[in-house]
mmCIF file of C-alpha atoms in Angstrom:
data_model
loop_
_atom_site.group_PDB
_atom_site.id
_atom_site.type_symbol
_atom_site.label_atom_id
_atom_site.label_comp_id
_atom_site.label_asym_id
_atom_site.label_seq_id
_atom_site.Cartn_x
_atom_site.Cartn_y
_atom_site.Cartn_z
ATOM 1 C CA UNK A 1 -54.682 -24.181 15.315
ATOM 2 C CA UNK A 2 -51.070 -24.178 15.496
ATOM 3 C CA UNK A 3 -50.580 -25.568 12.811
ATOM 4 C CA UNK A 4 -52.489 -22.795 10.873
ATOM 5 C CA UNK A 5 -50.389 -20.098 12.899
ATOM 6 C CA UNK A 6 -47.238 -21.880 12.169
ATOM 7 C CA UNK A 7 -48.200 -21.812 8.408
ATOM 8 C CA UNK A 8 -48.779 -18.243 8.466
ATOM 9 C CA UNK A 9 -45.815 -17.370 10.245
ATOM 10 C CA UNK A 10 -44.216 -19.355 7.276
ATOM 11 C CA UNK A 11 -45.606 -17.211 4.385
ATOM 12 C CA UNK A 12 -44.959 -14.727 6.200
ATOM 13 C CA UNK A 13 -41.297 -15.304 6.530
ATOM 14 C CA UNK A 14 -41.101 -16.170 2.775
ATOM 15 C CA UNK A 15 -42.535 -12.950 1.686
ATOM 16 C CA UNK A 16 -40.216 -10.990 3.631
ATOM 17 C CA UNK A 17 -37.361 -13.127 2.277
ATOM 18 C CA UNK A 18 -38.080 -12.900 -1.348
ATOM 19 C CA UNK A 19 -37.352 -9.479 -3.115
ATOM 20 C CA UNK A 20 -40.513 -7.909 -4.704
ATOM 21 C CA UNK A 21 -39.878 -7.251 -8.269
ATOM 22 C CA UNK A 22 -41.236 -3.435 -8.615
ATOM 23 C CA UNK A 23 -38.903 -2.115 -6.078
ATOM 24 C CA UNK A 24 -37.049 -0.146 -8.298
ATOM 25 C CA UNK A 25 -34.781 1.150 -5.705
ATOM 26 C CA UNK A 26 -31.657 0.862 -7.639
ATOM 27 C CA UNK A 27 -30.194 3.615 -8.662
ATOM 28 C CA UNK A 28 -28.160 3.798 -11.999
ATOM 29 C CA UNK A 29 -24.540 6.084 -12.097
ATOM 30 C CA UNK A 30 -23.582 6.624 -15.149
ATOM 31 C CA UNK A 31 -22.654 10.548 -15.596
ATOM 32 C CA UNK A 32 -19.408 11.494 -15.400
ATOM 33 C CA UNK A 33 -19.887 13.489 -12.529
ATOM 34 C CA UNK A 34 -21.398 11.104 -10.635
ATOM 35 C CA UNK A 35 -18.984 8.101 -10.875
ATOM 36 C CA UNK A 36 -16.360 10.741 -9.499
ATOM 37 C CA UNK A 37 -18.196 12.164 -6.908
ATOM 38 C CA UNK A 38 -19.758 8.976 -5.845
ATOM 39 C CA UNK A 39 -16.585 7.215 -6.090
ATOM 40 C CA UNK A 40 -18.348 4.139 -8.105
ATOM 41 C CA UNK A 41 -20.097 3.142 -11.658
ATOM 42 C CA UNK A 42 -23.452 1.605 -11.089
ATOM 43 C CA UNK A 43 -25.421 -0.019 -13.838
ATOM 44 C CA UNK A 44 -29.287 -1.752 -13.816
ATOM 45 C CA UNK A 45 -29.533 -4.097 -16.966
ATOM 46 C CA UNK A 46 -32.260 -6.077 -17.953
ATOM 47 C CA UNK A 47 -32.562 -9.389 -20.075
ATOM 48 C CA UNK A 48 -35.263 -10.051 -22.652
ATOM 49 C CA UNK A 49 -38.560 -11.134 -21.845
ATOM 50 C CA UNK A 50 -39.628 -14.601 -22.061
ATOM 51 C CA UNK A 51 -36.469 -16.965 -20.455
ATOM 52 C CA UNK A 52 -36.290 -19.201 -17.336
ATOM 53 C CA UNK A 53 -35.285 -17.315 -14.284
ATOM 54 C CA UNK A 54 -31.550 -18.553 -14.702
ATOM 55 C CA UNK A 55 -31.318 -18.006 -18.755
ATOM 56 C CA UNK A 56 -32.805 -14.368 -17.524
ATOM 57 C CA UNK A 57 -30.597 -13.620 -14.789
ATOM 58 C CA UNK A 58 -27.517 -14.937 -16.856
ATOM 59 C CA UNK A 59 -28.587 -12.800 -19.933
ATOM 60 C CA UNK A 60 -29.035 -9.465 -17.844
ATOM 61 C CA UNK A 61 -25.662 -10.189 -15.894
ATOM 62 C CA UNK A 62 -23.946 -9.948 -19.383
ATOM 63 C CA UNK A 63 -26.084 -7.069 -20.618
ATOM 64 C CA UNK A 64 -24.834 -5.307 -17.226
ATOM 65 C CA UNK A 65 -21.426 -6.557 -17.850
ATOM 66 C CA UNK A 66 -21.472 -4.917 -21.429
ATOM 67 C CA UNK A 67 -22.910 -1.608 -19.875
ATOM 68 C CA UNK A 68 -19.924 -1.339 -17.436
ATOM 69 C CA UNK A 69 -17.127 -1.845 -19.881
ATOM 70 C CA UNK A 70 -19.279 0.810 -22.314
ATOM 71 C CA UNK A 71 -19.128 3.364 -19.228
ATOM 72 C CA UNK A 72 -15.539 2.411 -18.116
ATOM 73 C CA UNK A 73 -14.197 3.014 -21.917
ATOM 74 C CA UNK A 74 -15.737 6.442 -21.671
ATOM 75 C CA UNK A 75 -14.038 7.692 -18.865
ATOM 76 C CA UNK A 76 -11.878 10.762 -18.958
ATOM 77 C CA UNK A 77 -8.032 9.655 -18.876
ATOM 78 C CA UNK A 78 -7.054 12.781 -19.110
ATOM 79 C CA UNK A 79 -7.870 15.997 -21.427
ATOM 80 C CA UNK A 80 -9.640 14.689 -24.080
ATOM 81 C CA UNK A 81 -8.124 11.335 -24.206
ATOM 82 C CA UNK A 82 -10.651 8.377 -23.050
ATOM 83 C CA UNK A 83 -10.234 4.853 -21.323
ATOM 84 C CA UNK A 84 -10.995 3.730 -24.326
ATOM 85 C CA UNK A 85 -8.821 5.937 -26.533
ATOM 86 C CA UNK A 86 -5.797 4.529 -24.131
ATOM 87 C CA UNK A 87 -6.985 0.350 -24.861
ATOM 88 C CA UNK A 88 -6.421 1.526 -28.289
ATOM 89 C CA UNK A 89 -3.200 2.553 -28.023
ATOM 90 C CA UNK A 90 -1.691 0.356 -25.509
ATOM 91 C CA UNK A 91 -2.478 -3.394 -24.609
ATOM 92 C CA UNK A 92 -1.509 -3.664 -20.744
ATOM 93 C CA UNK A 93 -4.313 -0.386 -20.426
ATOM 94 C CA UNK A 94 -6.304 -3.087 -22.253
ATOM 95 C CA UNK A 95 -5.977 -6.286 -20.320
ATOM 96 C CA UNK A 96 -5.815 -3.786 -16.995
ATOM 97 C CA UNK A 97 -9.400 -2.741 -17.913
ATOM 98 C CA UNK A 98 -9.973 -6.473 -18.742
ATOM 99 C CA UNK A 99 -9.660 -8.110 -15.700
ATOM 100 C CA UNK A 100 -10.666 -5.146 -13.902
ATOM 101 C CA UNK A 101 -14.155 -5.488 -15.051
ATOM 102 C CA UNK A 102 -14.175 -9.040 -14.083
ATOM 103 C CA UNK A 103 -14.370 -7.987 -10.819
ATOM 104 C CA UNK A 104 -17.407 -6.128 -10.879
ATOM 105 C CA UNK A 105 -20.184 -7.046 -8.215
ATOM 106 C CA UNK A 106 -23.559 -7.381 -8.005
ATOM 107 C CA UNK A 107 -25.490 -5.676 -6.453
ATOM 108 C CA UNK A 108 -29.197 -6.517 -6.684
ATOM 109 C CA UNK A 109 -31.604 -8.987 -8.567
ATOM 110 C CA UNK A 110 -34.917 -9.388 -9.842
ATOM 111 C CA UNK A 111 -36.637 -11.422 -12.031
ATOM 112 C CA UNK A 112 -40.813 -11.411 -13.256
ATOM 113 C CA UNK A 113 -41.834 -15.090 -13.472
ATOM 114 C CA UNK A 114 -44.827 -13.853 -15.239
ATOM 115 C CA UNK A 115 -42.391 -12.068 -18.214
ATOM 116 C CA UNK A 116 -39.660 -14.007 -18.101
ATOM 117 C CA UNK A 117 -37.850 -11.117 -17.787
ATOM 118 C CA UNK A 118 -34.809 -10.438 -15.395
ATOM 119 C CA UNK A 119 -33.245 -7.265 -13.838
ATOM 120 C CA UNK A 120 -29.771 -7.111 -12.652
ATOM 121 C CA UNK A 121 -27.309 -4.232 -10.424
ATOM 122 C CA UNK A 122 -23.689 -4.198 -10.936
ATOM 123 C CA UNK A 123 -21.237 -2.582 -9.415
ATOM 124 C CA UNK A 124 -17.639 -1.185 -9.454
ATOM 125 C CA UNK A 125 -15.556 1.054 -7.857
ATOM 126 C CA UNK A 126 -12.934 3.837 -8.198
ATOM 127 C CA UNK A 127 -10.857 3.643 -5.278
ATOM 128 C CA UNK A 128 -10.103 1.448 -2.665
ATOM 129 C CA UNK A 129 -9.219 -2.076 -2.223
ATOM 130 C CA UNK A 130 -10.044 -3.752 -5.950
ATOM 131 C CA UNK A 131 -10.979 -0.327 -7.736
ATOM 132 C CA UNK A 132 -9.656 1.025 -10.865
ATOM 133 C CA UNK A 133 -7.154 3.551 -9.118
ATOM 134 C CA UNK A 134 -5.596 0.625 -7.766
ATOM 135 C CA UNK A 135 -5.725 -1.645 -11.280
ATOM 136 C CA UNK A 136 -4.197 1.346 -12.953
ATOM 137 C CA UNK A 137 -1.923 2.174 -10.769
ATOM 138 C CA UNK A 138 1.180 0.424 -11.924
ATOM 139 C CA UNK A 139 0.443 2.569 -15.608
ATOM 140 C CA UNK A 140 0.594 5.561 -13.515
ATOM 141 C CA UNK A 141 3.476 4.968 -11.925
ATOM 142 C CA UNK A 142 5.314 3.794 -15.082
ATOM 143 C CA UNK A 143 4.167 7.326 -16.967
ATOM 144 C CA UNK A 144 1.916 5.344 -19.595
ATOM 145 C CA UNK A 145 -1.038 6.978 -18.148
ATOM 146 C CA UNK A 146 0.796 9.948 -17.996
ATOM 147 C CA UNK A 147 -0.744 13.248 -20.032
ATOM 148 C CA UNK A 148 2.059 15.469 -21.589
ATOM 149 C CA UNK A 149 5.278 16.131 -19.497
ATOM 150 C CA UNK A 150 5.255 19.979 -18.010
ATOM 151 C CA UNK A 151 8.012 21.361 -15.473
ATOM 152 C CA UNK A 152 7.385 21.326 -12.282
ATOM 153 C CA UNK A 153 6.321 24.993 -10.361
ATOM 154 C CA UNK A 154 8.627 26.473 -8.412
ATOM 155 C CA UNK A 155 8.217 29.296 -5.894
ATOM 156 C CA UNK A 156 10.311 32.145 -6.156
ATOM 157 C CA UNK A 157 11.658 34.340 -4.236
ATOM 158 C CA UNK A 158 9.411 37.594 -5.402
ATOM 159 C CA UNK A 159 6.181 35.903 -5.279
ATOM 160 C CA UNK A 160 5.874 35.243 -1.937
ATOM 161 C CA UNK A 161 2.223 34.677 -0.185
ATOM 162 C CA UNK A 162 0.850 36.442 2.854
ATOM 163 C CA UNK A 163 1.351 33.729 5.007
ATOM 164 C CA UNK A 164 5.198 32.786 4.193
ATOM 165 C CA UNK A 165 8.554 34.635 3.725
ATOM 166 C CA UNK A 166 11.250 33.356 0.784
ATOM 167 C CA UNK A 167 14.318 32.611 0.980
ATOM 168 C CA UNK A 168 15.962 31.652 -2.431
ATOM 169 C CA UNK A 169 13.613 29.443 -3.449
ATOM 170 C CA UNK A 170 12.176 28.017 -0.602
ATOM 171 C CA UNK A 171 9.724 29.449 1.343
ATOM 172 C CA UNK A 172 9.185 29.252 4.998
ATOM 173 C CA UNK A 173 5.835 27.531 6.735
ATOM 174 C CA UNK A 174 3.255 29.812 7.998
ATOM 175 C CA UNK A 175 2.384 29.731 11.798
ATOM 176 C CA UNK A 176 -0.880 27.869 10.999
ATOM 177 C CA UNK A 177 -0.980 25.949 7.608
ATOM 178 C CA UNK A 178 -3.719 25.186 5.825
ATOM 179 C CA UNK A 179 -4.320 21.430 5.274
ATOM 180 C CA UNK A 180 -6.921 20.835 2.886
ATOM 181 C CA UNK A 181 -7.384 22.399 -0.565
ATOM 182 C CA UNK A 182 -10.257 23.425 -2.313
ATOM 183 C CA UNK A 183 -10.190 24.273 -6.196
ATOM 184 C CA UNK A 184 -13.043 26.009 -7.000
ATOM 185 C CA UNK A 185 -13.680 25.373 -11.225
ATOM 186 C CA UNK A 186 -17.528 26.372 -11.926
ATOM 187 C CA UNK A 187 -16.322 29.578 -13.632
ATOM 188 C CA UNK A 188 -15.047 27.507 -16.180
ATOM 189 C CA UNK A 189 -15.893 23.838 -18.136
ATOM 190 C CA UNK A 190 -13.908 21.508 -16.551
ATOM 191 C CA UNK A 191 -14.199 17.692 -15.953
ATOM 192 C CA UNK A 192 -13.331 15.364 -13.408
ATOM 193 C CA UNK A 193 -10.609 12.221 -14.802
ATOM 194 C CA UNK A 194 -8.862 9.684 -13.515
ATOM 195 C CA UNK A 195 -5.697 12.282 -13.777
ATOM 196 C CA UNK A 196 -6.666 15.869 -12.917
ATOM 197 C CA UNK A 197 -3.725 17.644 -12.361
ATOM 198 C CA UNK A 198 -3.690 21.298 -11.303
ATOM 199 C CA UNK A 199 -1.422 23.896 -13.165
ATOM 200 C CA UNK A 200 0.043 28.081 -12.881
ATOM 201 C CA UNK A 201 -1.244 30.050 -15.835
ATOM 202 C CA UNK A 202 2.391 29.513 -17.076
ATOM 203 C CA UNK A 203 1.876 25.614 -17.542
ATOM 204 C CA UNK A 204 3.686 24.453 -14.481
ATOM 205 C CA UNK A 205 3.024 21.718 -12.941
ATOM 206 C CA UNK A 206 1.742 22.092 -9.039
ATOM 207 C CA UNK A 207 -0.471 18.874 -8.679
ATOM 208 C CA UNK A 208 -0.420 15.470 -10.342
ATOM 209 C CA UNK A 209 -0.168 11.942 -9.261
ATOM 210 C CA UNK A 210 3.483 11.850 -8.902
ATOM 211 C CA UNK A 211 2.846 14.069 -6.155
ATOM 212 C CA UNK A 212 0.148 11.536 -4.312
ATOM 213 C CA UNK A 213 1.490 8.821 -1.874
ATOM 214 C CA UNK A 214 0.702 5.164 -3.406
ATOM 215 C CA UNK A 215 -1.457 4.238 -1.127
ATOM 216 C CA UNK A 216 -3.426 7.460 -1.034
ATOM 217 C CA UNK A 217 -3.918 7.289 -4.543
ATOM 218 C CA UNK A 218 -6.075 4.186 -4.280
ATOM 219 C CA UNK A 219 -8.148 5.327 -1.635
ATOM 220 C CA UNK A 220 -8.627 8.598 -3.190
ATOM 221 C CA UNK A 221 -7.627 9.420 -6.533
ATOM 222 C CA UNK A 222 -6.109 12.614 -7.603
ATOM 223 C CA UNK A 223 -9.083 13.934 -4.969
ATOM 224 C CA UNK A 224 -12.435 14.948 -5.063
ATOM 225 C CA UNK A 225 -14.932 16.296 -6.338
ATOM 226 C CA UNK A 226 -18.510 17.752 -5.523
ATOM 227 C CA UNK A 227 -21.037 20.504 -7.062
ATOM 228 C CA UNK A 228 -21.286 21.916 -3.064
ATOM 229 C CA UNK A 229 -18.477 23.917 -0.856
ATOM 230 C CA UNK A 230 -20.454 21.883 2.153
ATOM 231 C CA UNK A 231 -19.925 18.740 0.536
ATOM 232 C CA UNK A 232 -16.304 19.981 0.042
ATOM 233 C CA UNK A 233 -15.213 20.961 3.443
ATOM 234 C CA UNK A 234 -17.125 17.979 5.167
ATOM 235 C CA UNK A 235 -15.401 15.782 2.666
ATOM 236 C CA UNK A 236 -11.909 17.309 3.158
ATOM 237 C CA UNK A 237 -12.580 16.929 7.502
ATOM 238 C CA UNK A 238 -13.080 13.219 6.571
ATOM 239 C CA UNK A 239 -9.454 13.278 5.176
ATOM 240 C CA UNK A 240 -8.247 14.704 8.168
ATOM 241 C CA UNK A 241 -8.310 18.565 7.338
ATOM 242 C CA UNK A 242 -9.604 21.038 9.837
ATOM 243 C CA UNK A 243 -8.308 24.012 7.700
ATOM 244 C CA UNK A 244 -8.292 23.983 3.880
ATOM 245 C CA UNK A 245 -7.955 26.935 1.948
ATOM 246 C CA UNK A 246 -9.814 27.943 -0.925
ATOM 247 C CA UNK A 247 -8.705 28.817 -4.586
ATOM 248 C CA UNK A 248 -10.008 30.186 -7.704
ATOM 249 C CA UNK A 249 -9.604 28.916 -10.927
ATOM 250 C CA UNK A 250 -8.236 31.289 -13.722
ATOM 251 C CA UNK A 251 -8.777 28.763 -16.328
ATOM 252 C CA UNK A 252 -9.015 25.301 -17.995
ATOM 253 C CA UNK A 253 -6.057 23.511 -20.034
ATOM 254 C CA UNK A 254 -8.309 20.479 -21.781
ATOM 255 C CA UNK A 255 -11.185 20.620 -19.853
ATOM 256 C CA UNK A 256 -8.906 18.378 -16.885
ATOM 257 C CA UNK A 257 -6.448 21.072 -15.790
ATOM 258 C CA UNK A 258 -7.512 23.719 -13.706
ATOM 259 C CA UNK A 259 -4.921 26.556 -13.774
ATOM 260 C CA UNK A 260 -4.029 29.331 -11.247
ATOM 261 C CA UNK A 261 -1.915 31.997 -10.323
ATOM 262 C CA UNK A 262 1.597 31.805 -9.633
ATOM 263 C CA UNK A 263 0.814 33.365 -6.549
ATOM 264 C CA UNK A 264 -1.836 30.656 -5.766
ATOM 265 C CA UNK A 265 0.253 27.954 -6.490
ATOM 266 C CA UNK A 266 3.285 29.540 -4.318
ATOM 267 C CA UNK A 267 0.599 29.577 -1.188
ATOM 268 C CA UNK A 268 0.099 25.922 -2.374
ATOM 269 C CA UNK A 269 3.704 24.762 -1.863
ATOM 270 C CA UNK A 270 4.594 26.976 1.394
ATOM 271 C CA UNK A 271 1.347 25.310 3.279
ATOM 272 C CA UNK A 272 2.375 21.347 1.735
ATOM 273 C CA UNK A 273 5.409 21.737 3.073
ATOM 274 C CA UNK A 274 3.998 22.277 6.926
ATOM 275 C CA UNK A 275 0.917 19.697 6.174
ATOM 276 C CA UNK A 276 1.901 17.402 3.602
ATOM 277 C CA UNK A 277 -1.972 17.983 1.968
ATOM 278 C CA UNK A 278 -0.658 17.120 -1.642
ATOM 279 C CA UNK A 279 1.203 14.129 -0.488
ATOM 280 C CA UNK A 280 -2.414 13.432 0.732
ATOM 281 C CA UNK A 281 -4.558 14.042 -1.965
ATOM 282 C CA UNK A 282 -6.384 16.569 0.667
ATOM 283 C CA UNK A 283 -7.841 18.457 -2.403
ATOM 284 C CA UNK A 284 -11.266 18.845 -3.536
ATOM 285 C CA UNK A 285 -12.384 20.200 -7.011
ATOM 286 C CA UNK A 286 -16.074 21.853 -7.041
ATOM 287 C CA UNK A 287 -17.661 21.435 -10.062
ATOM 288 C CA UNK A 288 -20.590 23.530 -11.553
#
């Protein structure tokens, strides 16, 4: 009788230790939008049918492999120009992307002893500790990344904000600064990159990665980015900020740069300078 029970308890155990093939919770993250809101690329590949379980897993671990570089060479760079348009042009983006991708993880496995068929989840990530922000982030730093030089914005005097008084060119810190910033873009096309920057209507430059701290930059990018002001603000109050302030977009330089007003971007600089929120990538982007 025991030995019965023991035996049952056995199966038991085994069933709940082996994964059932038609789970099919894995979910794939492929769009644009959702590798940069999500923060990683996600692919499920599958082998062909008819292979041992190890020929199978091996074959859809390549496949996956494959799927990931396809998605990773897709990527927006910046404007128009791709991850893959930038291998082209420069070898060190090329072996960056290289070993990058051998770090990629799995995620999940399956495999249908009666198909021979195999099912496997990879994974990689954007930021953080082994993600492509922090891969690339010698290229940024050394300008090869880098989209077309602009100047950089500078308040003046005469286009003060609400919140600040000028004096010369420097503007003084309001009271209570805003420390988050959310850049509202779902008037307009725009589309999240590895380098958004944001600009004034007169092509100046008020956002970019030479304005992010290192280390901030791997952990979060040039910021970002959500279809939801929720999702925004709770995002944002994860970073730290208890009071961001929200902008409008006037328009959309290559689909990557979202532009504003000079008076905008003058609010912009008078509130960094009291909270330090560009320094901290403490910006969101809200797509449509």
């Amino acid at each position: 009788m025991k030995l019965v029970k023991f035996a049952g308890i056995l199966a038991l155990s085994l069933m709940l230790l082996t994964p059932a093939w038609a789970e099919g919770n894995w979910e794939s993250v492929t769009s644009q939008n959702q590798i940069f809101e999500k923060g990683y690329i996600q692919v499920v590949s599958g082998s062909e049918e008819g292979q041992s379980r190890y020929r199978a897993l091996r074959a859809a671990k390549v496949v996956a492999q494959r799927d990931l570089l396809e998605i990773i060479q897709g990527l927006n760079l910046y404007g128009s120009t791709t991850v893959q348009d930038g291998m082209l042009q420069s070898d060190n983006i090329k072996t960056t992307v290289q070993g990058f991708l051998r770090g990629a993880a799995q995620c999940g496995q399956s495999y249908n002893s009666e198909k021979g068929f195999a099912e496997v989840c990879m994974q990689v990530h954007l930021r953080g500790k082994g993600g492509l922000y922090e891969s690339i982030l010698p290229l940024i730093t050394d300008k090869e990344l880098a989209p077309d030089a602009k100047p950089a914005f500078q308040p003046s005097a005469g286009n003060a904000p609400d919140q600040g008084n000028t004096t010369g060119n420097q503007a003084s810190a309001p009271a209570s600064p805003y420390d988050g910033l959310i850049i509202d873009t779902r008037s307009f096309q725009f589309r999240p990159a590895l380098v958004n920057r944001i600009l004034t209507d007169q092509e100046e430059v008020v956002f970019d990665p030479s304005k992010i701290l290192s280390n901030i930059l791997v952990e979060r990018g040039c910021g970002g980015f959500t279809t939801d002001d929720g999702k925004a603000k709770a995002l944002l109050e994860s970073w730290g900020s208890k009071h961001p302030m929200i902008i409008q977009t006037v328009d959309v330089a290559k689909q990557t740069d979202a532009k504003i007003s000079r008076d905008d971007a003058t609010a912009i600089t008078v509130n960094d300078q009291a909270s330090n929120l560009l320094a901290q990538a403490r910006v969101v982007f809200i797509l449509k």
